[in-house]
PDB file of C-alpha atoms in Angstrom:
ATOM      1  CA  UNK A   1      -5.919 -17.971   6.791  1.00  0.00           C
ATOM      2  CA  UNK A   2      -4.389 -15.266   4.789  1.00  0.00           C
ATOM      3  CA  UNK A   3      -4.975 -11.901   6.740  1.00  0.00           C
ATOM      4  CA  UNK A   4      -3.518  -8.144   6.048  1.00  0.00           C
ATOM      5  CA  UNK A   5      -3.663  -5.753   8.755  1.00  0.00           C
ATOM      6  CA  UNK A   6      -3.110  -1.747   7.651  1.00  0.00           C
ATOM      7  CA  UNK A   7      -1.711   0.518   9.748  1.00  0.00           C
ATOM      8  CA  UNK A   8      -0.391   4.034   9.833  1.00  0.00           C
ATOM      9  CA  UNK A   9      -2.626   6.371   8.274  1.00  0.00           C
ATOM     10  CA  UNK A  10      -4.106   9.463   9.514  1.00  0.00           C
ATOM     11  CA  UNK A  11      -5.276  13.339   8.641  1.00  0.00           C
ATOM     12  CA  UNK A  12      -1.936  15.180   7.538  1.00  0.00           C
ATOM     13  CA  UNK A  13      -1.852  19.072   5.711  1.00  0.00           C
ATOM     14  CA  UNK A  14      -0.947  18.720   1.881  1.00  0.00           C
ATOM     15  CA  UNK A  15       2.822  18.533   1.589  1.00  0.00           C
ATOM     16  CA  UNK A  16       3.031  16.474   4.274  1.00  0.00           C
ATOM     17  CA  UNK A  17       4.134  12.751   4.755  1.00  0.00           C
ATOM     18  CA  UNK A  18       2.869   9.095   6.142  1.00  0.00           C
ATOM     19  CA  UNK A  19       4.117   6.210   6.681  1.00  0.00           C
ATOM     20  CA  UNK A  20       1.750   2.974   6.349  1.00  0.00           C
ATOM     21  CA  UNK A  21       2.467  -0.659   7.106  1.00  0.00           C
ATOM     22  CA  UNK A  22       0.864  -3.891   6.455  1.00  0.00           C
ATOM     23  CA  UNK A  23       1.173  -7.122   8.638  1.00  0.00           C
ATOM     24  CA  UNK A  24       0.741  -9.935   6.845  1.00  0.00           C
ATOM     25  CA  UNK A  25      -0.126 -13.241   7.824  1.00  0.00           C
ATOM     26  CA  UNK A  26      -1.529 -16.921   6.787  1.00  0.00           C
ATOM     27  CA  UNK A  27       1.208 -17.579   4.027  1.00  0.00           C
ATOM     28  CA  UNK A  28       5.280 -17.590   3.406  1.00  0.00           C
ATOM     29  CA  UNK A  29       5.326 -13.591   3.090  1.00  0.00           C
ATOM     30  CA  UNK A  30       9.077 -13.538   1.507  1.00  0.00           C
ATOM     31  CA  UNK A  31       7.537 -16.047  -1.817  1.00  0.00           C
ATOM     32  CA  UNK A  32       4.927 -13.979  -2.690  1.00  0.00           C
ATOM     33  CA  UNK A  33       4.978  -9.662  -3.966  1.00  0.00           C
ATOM     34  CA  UNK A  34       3.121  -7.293  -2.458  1.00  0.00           C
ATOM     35  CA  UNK A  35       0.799  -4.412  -3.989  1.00  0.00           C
ATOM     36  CA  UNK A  36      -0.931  -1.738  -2.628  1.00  0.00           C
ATOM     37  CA  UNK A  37      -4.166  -0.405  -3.436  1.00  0.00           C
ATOM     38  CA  UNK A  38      -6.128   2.786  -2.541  1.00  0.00           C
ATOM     39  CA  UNK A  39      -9.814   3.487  -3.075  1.00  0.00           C
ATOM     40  CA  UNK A  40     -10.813   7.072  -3.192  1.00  0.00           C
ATOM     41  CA  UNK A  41     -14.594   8.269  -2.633  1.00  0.00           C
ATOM     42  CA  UNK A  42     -16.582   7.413  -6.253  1.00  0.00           C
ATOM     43  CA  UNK A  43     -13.619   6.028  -7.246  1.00  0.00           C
ATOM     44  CA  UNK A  44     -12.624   2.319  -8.388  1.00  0.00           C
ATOM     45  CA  UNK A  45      -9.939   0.801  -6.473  1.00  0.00           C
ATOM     46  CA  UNK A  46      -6.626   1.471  -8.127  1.00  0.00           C
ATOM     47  CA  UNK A  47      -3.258  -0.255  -7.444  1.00  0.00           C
ATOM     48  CA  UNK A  48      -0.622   2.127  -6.590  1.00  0.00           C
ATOM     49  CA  UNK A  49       2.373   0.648  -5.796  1.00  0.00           C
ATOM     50  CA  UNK A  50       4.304  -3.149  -6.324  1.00  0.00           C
ATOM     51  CA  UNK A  51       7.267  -4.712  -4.835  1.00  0.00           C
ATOM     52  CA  UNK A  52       8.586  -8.311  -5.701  1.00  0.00           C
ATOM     53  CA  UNK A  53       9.572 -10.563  -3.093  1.00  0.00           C
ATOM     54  CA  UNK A  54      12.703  -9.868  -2.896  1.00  0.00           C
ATOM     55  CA  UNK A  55      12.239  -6.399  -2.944  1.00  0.00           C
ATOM     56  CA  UNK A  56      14.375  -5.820  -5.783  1.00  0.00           C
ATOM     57  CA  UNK A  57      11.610  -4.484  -8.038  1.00  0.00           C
ATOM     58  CA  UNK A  58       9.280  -1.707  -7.579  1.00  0.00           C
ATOM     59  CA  UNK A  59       6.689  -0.196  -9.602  1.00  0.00           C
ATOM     60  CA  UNK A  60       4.350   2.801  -9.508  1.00  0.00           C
ATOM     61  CA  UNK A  61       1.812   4.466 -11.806  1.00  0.00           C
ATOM     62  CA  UNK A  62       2.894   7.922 -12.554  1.00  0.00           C
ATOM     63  CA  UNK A  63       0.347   9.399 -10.463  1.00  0.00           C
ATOM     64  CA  UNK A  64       2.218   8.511  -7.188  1.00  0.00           C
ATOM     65  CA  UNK A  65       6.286   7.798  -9.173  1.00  0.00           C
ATOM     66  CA  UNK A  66       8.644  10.001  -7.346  1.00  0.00           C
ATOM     67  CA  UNK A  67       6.721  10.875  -3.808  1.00  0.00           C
ATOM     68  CA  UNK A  68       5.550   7.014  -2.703  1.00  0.00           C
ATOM     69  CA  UNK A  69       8.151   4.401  -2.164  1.00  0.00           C
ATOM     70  CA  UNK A  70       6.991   0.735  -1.073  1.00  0.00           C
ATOM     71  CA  UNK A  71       9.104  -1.271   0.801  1.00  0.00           C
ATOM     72  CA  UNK A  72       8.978  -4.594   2.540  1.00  0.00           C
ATOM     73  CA  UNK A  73      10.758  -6.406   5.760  1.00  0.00           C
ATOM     74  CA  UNK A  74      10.360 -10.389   5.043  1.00  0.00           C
ATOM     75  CA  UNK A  75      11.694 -11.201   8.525  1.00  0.00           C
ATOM     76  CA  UNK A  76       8.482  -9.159  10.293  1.00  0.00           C
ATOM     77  CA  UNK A  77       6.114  -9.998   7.727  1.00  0.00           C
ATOM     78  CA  UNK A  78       5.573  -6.756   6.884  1.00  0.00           C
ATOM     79  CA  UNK A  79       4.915  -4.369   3.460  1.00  0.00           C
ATOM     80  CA  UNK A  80       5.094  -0.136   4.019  1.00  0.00           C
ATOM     81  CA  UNK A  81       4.343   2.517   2.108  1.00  0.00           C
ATOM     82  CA  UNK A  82       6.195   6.041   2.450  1.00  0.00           C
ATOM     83  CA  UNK A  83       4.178   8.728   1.260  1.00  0.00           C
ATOM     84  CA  UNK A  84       5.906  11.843   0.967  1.00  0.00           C
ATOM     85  CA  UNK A  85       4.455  15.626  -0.535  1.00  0.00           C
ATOM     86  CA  UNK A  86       1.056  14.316  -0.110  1.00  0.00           C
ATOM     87  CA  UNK A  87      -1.685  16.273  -1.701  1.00  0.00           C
ATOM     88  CA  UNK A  88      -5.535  16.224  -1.479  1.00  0.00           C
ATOM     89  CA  UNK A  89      -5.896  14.188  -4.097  1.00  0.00           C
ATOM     90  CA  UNK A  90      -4.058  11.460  -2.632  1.00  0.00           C
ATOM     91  CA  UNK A  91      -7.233  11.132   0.286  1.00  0.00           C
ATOM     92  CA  UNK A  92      -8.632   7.717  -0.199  1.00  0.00           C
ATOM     93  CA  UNK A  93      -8.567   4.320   2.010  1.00  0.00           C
ATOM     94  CA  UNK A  94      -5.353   2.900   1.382  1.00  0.00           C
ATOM     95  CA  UNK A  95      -4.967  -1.206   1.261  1.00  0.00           C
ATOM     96  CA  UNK A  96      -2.089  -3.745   0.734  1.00  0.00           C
ATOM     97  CA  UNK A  97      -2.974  -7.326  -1.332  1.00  0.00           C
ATOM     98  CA  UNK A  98      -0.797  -9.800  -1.938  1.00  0.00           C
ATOM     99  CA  UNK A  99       0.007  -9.572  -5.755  1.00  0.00           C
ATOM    100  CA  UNK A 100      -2.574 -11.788  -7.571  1.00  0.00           C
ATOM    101  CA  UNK A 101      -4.569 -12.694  -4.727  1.00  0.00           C
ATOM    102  CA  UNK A 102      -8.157 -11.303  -4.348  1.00  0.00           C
ATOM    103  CA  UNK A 103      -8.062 -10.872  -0.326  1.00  0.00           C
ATOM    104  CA  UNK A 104      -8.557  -7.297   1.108  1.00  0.00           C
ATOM    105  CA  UNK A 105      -7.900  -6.280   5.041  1.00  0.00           C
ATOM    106  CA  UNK A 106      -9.878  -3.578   6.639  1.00  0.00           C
ATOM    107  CA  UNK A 107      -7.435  -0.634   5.065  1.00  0.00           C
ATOM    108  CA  UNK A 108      -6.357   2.730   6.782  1.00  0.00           C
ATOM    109  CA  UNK A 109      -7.709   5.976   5.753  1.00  0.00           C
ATOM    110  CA  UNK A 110      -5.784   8.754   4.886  1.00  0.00           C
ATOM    111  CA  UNK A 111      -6.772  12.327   4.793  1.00  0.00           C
ATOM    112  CA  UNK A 112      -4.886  15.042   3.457  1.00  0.00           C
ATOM    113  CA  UNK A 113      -6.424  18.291   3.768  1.00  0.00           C
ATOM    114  CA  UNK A 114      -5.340  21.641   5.641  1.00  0.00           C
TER     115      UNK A 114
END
């Protein structure tokens, strides 16, 4: 069965940077793109970052365009997320979905607060 596995996050000071990852498993990774979410407290989930299968495309909302870059390795399966000059506003639980399908993993949370 499909099955997404976040990794990586953590408590880090504003200005700071992460790196998250996403093992993915149950389907041919290198057909489909990859997205990935966060859900702050209150908040609805929103989708912050997408990368095609290739990984030729990328695209971000202008909330996180500039400081988070989404990349993917199709021989390990795998989808990351480089967050750079993180700010508190950025703390929420942080998931990756394959693009049209309505499957969540167990996210990682990510705190950034001094």
């Amino acid at each position: 069965q499909v099955q997404f596995v976040e990794s990586g996050g953590g408590l880090v000071q504003p200005g700071g940077s992460l790196r998250l990852s996403c093992a993915a498993s149950g389907f041919t990774f290198s057909d489909y793109a990859m997205t990935w979410y966060r859900q702050a407290p209150g908040k609805e989930r929103e989708r912050i970052a997408f990368i095609s299968s290739t990984g030729s495309s990328t695209n971000y909302p202008d909330s996180v365009k500039g400081r988070f870059t989404i990349s993917r390795d199709n021989a390990k399966n795998t989808v990351y997320l480089q967050m750079n000059s993180l700010k508190p506003e950025d703390t929420a639980v942080y998931y990756c979905r394959r693009y049209l399908l309505n499957k969540w993993g167990q996210g990682t949370q990510v705190t950034v607060s001094s």
